[in-house]
PDB file of C-alpha atoms in Angstrom:
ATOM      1  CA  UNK A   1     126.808  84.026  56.927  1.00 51.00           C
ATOM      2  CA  UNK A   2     128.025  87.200  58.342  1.00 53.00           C
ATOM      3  CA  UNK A   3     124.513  89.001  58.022  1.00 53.00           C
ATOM      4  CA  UNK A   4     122.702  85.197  59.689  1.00 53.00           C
ATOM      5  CA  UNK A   5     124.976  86.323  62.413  1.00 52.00           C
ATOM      6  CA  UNK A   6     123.772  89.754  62.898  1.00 51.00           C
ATOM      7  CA  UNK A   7     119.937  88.270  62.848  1.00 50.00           C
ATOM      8  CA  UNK A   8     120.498  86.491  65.391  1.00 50.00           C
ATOM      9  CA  UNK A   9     122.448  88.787  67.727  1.00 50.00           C
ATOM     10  CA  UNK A  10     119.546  91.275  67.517  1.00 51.00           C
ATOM     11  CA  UNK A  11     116.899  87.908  68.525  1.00 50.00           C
ATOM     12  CA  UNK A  12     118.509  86.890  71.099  1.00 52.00           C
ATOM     13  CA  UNK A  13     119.022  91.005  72.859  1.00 55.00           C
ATOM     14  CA  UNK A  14     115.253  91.090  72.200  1.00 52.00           C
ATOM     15  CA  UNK A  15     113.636  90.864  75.785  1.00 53.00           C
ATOM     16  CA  UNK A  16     110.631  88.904  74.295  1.00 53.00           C
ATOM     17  CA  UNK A  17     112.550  86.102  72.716  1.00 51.00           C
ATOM     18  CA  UNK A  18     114.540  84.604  75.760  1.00 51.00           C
ATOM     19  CA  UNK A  19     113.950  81.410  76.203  1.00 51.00           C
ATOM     20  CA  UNK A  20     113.271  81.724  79.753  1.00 54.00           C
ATOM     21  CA  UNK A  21     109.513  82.040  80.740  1.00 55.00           C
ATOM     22  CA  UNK A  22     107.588  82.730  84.114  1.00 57.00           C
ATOM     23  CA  UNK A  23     104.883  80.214  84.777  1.00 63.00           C
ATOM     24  CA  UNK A  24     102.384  82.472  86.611  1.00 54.00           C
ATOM     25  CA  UNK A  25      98.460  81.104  86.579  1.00 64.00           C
ATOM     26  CA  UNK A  26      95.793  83.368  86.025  1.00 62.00           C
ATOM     27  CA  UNK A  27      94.574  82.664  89.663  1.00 64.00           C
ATOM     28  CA  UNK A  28      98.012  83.696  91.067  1.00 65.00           C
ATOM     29  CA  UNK A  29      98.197  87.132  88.948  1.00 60.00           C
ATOM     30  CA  UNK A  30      94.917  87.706  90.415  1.00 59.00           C
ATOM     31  CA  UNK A  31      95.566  87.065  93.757  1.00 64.00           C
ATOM     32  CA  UNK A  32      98.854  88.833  93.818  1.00 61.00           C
ATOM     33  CA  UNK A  33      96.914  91.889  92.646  1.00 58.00           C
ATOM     34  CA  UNK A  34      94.309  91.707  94.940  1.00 61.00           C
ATOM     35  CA  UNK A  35      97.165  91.832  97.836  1.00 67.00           C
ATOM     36  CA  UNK A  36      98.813  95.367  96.607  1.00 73.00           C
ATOM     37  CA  UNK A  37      97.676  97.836  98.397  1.00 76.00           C
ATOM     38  CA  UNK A  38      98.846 100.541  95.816  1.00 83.00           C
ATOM     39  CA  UNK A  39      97.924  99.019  92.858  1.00 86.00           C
ATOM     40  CA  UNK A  40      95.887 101.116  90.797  1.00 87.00           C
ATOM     41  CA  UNK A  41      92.985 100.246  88.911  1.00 91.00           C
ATOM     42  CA  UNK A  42      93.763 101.964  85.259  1.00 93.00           C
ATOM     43  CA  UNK A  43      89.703 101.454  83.970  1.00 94.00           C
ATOM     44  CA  UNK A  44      88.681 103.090  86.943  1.00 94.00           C
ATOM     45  CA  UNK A  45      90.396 106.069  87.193  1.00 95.00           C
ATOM     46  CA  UNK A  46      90.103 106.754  83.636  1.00 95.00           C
ATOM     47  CA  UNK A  47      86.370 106.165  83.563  1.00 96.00           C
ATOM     48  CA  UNK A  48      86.546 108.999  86.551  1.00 96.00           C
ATOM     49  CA  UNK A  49      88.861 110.930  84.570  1.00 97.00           C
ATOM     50  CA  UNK A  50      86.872 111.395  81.477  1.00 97.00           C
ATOM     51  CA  UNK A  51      83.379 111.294  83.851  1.00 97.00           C
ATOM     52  CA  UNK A  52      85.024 114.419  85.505  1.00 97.00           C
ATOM     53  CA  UNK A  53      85.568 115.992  82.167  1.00 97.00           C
ATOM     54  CA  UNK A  54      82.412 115.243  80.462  1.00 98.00           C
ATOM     55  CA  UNK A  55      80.950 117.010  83.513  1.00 98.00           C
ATOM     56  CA  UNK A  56      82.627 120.304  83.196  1.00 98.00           C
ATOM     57  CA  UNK A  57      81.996 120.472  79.679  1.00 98.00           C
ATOM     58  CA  UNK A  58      78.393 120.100  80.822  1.00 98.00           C
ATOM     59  CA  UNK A  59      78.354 122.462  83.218  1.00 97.00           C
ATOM     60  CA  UNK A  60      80.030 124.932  80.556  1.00 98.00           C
ATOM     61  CA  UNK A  61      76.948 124.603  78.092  1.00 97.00           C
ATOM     62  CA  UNK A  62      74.433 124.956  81.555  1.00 95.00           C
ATOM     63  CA  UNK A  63      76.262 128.088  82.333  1.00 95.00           C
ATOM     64  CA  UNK A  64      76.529 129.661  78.205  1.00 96.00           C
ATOM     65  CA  UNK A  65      72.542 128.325  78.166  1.00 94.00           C
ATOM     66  CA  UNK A  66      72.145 130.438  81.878  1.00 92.00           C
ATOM     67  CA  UNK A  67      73.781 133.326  80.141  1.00 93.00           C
ATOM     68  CA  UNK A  68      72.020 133.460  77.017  1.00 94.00           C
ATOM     69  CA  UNK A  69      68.542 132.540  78.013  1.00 91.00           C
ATOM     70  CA  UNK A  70      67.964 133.781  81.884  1.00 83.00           C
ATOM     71  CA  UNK A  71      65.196 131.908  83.180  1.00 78.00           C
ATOM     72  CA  UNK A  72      62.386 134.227  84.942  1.00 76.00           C
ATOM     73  CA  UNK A  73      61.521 133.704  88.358  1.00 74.00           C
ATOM     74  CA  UNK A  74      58.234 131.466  88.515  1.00 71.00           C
ATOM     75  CA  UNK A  75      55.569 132.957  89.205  1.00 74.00           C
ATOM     76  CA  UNK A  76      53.219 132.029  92.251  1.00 75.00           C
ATOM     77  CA  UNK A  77      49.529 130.513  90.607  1.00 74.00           C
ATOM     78  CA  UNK A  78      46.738 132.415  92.409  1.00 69.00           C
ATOM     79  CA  UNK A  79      44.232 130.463  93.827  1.00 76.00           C
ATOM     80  CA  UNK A  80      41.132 129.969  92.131  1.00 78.00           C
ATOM     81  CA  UNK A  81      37.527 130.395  93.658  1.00 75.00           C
ATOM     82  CA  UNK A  82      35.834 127.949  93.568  1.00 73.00           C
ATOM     83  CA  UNK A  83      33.202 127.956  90.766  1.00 75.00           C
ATOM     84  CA  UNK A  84      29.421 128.724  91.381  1.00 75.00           C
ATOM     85  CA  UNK A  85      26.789 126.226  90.146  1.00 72.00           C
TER      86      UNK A  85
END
């Protein structure tokens, strides 16, 4: 009995298990996140986060490639004569 006791003392100080419940629509989460102005969209900044990232790195390789294999100045193509016939 004593330890049924206990169970249900840690249950009921679990925030998830009270009874109470908000009755929110998906249409009104929606709309009251379209009116914050400072909400944050989480997807977004990440997908800048790891865009900004994946760009370094690139840059990185571009510079050790720069470094390793110089490119030569192109060279200017000469103009032909025309041919004789």
């Amino acid at each position: 009995m004593a330890g049924q006791r206990c169970h249900q003392t840690a249950l009921l100080a679990h925030p998830c298990l009270h009874t109470r419940q908000l009755n929110f629509t998906p249409s009104d989460a929606l709309s009251t996140m379209s009116q914050d102005d400072k909400l944050i969209d989480l997807n977004a900044e990440r997908a800048k986060r790891v865009h900004d990232l994946n760009e370094k790195r690139l840059n990185e390789v571009r510079q050790a490639f720069e470094h390793a294999m110089p490119l030569g100045k192109a060279k200017k193509k000469p103009k032909n004569k025309p041919k004789k016939r």
